[in-house]
Coordinates of C-alpha atoms in Angstrom, one line a residue:
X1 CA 102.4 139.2 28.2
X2 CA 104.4 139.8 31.2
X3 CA 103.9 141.4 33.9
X4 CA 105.5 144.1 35.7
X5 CA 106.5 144.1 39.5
X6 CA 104.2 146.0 41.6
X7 CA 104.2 148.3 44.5
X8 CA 102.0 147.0 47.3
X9 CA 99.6 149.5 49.0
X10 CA 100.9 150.1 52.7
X11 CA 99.2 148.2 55.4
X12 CA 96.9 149.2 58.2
X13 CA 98.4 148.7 61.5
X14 CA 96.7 145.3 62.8
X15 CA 97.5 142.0 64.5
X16 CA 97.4 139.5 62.0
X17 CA 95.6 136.4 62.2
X18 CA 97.3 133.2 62.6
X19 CA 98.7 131.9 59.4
X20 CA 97.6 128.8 57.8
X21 CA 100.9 126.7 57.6
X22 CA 101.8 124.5 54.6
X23 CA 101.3 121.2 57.1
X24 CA 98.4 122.0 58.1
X25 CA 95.1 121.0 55.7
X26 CA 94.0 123.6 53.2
X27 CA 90.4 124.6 52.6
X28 CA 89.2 123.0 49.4
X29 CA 88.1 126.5 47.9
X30 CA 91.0 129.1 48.8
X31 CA 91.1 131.4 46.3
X32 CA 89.6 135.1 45.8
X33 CA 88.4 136.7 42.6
X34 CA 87.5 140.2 41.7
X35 CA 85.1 140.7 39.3
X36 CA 85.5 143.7 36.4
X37 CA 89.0 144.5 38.0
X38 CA 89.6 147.6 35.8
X39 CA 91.7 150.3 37.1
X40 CA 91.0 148.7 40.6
X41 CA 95.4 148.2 41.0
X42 CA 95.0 149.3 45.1
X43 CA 91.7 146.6 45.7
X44 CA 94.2 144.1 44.2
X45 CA 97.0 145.2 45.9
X46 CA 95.1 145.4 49.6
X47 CA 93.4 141.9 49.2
X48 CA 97.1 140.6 48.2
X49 CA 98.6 142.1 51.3
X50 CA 95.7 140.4 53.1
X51 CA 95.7 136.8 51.5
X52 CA 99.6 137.0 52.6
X53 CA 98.8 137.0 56.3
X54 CA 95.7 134.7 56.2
X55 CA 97.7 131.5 54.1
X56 CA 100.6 130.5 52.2
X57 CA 98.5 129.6 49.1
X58 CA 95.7 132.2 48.2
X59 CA 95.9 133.5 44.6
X60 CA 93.9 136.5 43.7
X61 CA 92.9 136.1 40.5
X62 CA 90.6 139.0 38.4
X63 CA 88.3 139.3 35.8
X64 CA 87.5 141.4 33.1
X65 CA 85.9 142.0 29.4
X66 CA 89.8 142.5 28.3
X67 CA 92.1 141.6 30.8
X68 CA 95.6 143.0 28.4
X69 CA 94.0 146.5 28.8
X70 CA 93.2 146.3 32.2
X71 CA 96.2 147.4 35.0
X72 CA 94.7 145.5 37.7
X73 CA 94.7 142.0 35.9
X74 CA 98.1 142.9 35.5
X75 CA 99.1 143.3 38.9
X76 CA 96.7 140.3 39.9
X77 CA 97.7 136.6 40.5
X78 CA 96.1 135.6 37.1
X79 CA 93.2 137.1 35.0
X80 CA 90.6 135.7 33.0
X81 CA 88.8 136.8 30.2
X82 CA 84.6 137.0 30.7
X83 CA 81.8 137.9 28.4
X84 CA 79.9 141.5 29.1
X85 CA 78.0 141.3 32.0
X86 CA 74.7 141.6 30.1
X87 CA 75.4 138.6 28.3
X88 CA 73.7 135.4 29.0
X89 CA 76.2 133.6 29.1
X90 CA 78.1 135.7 32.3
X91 CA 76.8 134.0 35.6
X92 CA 77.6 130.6 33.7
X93 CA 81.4 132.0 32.6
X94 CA 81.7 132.8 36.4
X95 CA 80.7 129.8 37.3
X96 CA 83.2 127.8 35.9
X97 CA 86.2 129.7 36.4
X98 CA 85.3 129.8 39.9
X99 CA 85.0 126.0 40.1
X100 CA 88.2 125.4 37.8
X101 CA 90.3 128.2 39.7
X102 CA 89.6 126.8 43.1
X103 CA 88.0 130.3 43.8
X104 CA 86.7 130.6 47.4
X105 CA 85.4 134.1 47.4
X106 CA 84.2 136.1 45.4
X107 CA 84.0 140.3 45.0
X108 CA 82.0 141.7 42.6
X109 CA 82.8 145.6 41.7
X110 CA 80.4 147.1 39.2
X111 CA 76.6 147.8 40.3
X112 CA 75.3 146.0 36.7
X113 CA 76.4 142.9 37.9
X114 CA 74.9 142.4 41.6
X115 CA 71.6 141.8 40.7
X116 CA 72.3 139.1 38.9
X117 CA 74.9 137.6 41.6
X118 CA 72.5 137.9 44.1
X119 CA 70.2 135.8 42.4
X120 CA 72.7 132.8 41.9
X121 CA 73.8 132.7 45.1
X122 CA 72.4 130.2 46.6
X123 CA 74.1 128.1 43.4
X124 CA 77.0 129.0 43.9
X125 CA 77.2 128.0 47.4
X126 CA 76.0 124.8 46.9
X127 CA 79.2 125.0 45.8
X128 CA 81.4 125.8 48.2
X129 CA 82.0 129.8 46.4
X130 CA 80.9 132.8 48.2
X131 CA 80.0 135.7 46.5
X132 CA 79.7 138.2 48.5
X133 CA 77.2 139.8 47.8
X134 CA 73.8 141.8 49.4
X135 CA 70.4 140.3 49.1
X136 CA 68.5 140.8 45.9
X137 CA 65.7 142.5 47.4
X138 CA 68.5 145.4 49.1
X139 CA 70.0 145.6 45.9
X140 CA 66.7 146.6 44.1
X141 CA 66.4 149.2 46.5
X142 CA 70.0 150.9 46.2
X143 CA 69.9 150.7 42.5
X144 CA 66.8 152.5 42.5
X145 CA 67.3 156.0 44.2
X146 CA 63.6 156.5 45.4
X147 CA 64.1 153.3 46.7
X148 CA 66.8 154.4 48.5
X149 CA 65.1 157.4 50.0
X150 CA 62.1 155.6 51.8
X151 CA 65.0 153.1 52.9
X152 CA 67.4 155.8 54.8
X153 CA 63.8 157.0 56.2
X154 CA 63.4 153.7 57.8
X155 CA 66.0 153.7 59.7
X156 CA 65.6 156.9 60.7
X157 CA 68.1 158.7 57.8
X158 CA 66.6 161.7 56.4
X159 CA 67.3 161.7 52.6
X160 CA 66.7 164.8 50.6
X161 CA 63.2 165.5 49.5
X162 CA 61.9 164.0 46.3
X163 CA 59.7 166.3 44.3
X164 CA 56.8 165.8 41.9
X165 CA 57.7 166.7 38.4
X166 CA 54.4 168.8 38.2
X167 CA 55.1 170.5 41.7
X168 CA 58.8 171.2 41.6
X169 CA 61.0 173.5 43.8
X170 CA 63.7 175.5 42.7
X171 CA 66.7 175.1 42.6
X172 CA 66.3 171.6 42.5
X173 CA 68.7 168.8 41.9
X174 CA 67.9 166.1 38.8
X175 CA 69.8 163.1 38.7
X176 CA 68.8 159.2 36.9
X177 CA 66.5 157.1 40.0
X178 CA 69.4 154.1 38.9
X179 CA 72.6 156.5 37.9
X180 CA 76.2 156.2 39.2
X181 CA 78.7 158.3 39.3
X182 CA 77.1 161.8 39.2
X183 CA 76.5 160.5 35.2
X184 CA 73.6 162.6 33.7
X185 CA 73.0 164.5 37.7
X186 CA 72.1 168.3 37.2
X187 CA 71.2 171.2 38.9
X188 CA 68.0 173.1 37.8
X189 CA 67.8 176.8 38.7
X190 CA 64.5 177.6 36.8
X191 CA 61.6 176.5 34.8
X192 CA 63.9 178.2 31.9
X193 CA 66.4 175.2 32.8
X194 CA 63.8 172.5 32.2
X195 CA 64.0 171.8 28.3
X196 CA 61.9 169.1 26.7
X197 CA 65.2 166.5 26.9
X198 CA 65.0 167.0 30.7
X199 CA 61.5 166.5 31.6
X200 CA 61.2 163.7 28.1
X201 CA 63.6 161.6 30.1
X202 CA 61.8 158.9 32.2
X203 CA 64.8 158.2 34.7
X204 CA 65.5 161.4 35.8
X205 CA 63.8 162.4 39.7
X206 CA 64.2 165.7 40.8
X207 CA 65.4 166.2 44.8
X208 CA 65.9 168.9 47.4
X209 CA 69.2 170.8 46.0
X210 CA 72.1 170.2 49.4
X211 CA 74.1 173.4 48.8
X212 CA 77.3 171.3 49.0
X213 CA 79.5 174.5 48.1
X214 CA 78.7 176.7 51.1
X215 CA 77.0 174.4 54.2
X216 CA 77.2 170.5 53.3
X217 CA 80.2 168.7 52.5
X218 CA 79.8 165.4 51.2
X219 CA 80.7 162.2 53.2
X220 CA 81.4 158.4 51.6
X221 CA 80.9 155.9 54.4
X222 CA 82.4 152.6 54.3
X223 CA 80.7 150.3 56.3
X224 CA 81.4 146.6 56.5
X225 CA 78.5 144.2 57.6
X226 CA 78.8 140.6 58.3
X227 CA 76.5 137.9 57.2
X228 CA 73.6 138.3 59.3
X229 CA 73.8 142.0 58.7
X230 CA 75.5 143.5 61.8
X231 CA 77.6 146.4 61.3
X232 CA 81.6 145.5 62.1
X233 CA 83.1 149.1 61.3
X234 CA 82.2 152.6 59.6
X235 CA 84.7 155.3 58.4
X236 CA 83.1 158.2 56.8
X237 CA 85.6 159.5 54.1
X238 CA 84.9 163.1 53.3
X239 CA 85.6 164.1 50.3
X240 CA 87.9 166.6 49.2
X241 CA 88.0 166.4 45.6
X242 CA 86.6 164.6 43.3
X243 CA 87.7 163.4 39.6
X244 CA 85.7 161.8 37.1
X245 CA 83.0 160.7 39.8
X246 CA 85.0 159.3 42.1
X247 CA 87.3 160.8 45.2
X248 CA 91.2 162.5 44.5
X249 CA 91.5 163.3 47.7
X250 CA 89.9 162.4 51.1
X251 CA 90.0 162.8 54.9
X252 CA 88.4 160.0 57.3
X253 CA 86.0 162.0 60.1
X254 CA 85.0 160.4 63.6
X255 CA 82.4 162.6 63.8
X256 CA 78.9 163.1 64.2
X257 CA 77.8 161.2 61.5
X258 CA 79.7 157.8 62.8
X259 CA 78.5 158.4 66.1
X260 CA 74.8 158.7 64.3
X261 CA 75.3 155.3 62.2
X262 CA 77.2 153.6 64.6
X263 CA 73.1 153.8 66.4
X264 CA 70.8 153.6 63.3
X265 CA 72.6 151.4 60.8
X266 CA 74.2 148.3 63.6
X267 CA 71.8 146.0 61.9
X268 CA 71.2 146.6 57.9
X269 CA 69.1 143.7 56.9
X270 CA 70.2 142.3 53.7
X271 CA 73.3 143.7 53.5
X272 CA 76.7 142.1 53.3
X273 CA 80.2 142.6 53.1
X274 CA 81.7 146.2 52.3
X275 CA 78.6 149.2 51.5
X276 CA 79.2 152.6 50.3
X277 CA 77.6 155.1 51.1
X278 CA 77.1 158.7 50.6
X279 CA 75.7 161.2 52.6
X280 CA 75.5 165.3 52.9
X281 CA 76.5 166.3 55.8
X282 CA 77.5 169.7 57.9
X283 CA 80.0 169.8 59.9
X284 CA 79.1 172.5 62.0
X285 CA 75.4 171.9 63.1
X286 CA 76.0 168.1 62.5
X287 CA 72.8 167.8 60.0
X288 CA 73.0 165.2 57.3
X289 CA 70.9 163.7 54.6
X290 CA 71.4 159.8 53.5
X291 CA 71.8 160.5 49.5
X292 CA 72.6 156.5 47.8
X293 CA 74.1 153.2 49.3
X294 CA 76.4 151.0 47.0
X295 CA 76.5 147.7 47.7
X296 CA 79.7 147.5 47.1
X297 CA 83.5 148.3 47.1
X298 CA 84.0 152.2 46.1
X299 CA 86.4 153.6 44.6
X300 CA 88.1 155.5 46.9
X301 CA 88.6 152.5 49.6
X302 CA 91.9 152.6 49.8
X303 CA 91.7 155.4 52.4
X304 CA 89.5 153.1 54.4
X305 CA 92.1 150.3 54.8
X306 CA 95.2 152.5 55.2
X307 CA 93.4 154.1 58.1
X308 CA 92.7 150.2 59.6
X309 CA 89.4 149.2 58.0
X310 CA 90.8 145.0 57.1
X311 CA 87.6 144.6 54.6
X312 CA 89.6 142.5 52.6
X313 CA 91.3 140.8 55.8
X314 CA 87.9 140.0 57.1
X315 CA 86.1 139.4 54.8
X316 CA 88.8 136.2 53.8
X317 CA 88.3 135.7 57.9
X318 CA 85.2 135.5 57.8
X319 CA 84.0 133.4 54.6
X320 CA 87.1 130.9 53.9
X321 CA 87.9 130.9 57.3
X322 CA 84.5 130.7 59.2
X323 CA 85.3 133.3 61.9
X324 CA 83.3 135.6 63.4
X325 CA 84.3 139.2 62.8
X326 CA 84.6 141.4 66.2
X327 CA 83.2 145.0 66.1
X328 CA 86.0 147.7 65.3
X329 CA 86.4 151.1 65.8
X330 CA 90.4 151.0 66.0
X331 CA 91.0 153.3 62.5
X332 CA 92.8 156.2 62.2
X333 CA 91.2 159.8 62.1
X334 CA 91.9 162.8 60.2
X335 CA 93.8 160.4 57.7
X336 CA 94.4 162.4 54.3
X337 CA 94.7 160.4 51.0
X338 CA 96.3 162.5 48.0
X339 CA 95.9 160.2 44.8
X340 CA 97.9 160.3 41.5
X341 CA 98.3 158.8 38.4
X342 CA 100.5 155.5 38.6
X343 CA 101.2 153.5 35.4
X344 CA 101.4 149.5 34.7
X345 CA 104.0 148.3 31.7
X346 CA 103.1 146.1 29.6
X347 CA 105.6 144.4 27.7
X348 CA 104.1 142.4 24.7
X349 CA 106.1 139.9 22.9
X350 CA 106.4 139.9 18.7

């Protein structure tokens, strides 16, 4: 296959760091790798820009379950072929592409697969790869939504009420406890709209309905948190329209909300590297609820580094290069991001 020339996504304005010259000695592990690349073409295309400034010789290399139908392995330095992530054999097929590919860092994309990073870890730093990647224990409780509820309420978040499925309130709001994506997420009106599917289904939970049409508008926050946990930088995205689950168009806010997290989240323990997360929020009163936390990448950060979130800058800074990464706030407000539909060519030979 060969691959086509690529675009690469416009750069936030920031000093870069000093560049690692060609005399000087390279770290033994340099590389990055994105796991489950998919569709991700902007990730790629940021963390290229990135590796650019930070050395001569970073490659950022991709995974996925078939790289010739995946645009982003295209546009990547090299992709590699890996098993489905519920396969036994994944952590160990990650393992030894990291080692063989000189891979440095690594960025994992798709919630099904952090649980299982987090509990290798420690392996893989042994030797010399970083995943980066939450605790398992802060893992457990984003990917389980009631979880995630009585964690916002720790630090002080309220998240929307969670009802007993023998003492609902309507109109509530029924989504899976460990759903992405707004997959299988409806809204209940009546008794009338509970049918025996709904209330036969184990993982659905049943929440306070946010009237997001009229007096909430919904908020992704990306928020990047170094290795001890301290928050580095937050940009709520708001978002404007949404395709397929994830954002079309967006608008960063400094506005309540950061000012509110900025306070509450500055320590997250457990967390690490970039977290998404969404929240309800209006704009007027300044009233939100904490809804779910990704611990990871989202979809719609590109916004977040065209308005001068680094993630992918720092994050290389911070793990291949050992530095400690200074508290930002210098990102552009009221930045709009109008997505479209780009294509990759593929051009196979007989």
């Amino acid at each position: 296959l060969k691959k086509s020339s690529s675009k690469k996504a416009s750069q936030p304005k920031e000093k870069p760091p000093c560049r690692i010259s060609q005399g000087m000695t390279q770290m033994k592990k340099n590389n990055v790798l994105i796991l489950s690349a998919g569709r991700r073409v902007e990730l790629v295309q940021d963390f290229q820009t990135e590796a650019a400034k930070f050395s001569d010789d970073v490659k950022i290399l991709t995974t996925d379950l078939v790289p010739r139908m995946s645009s982003a392995c295209h546009v990547s330095d090299g992709s590699f072929e890996v098993p489905l992530i519920s396969a036994d054999s994944y952590i160990d097929s990650i393992f030894n592409l990291a080692v063989r590919e000189n891979i440095g860092l690594i960025i994992p994309t798709i919630d099904t697969e952090l649980q299982k990073l987090a509990n290798e870890r420690d392996r893989f730093e042994a030797a010399g790869i970083h995943i980066v990647v939450s605790d398992a224990d802060f893992i457990a409780q984003c990917r389980d939504k009631r979880k995630t509820a009585d964690l916002f309420a720790r630090y002080g978040i309220r998240p929307p009420k969670i009802y007993d499925r023998e003492k609902l309130v309507f109109p509530c709001f029924a989504k899976p406890y460990d759903g992405s994506r707004a997959i299988g997420a409806k809204r209940i009106d009546t008794p009338a709209d509970l049918t025996p599917e709904v209330l036969a289904d184990p993982k659905l939970m049943f929440c306070q309905l946010i009237d997001i049409e009229k007096e909430f508008s919904e908020f992704t926050v990306d928020m990047y948190y170094d290795r001890q946990g301290r928050l580095k930088c937050t940009i709520p995205r708001k978002r404007l329209e949404v395709r397929t689950g994830e954002v079309s168009k967006g608008v960063t806010r400094k506005n309540s909300l950061y000012q509110t997290l900025l306070e509450k989240m500055a320590v997250l323990e457990g967390a690490r590297g970039c977290i998404t997360a969404q929240f309800f929020c209006n704009e007027e009163t300044g009233e939100f609820y904490g809804v779910e936390i990704n611990p990871r990448f989202g979809g719609g950060f590109p916004l977040t580094y065209a308005a001068g979130g680094n993630y992918p800058g720092w994050l290389m800074r911070e793990y291949l290069g050992n530095e400690e990464i200074p508290f930002s706030d210098d990102w552009e407000n009221n930045l709009i991001m109008l997505r479209y539909d780009a294509k990759v060519l593929v051009h196979e030979n007989d």
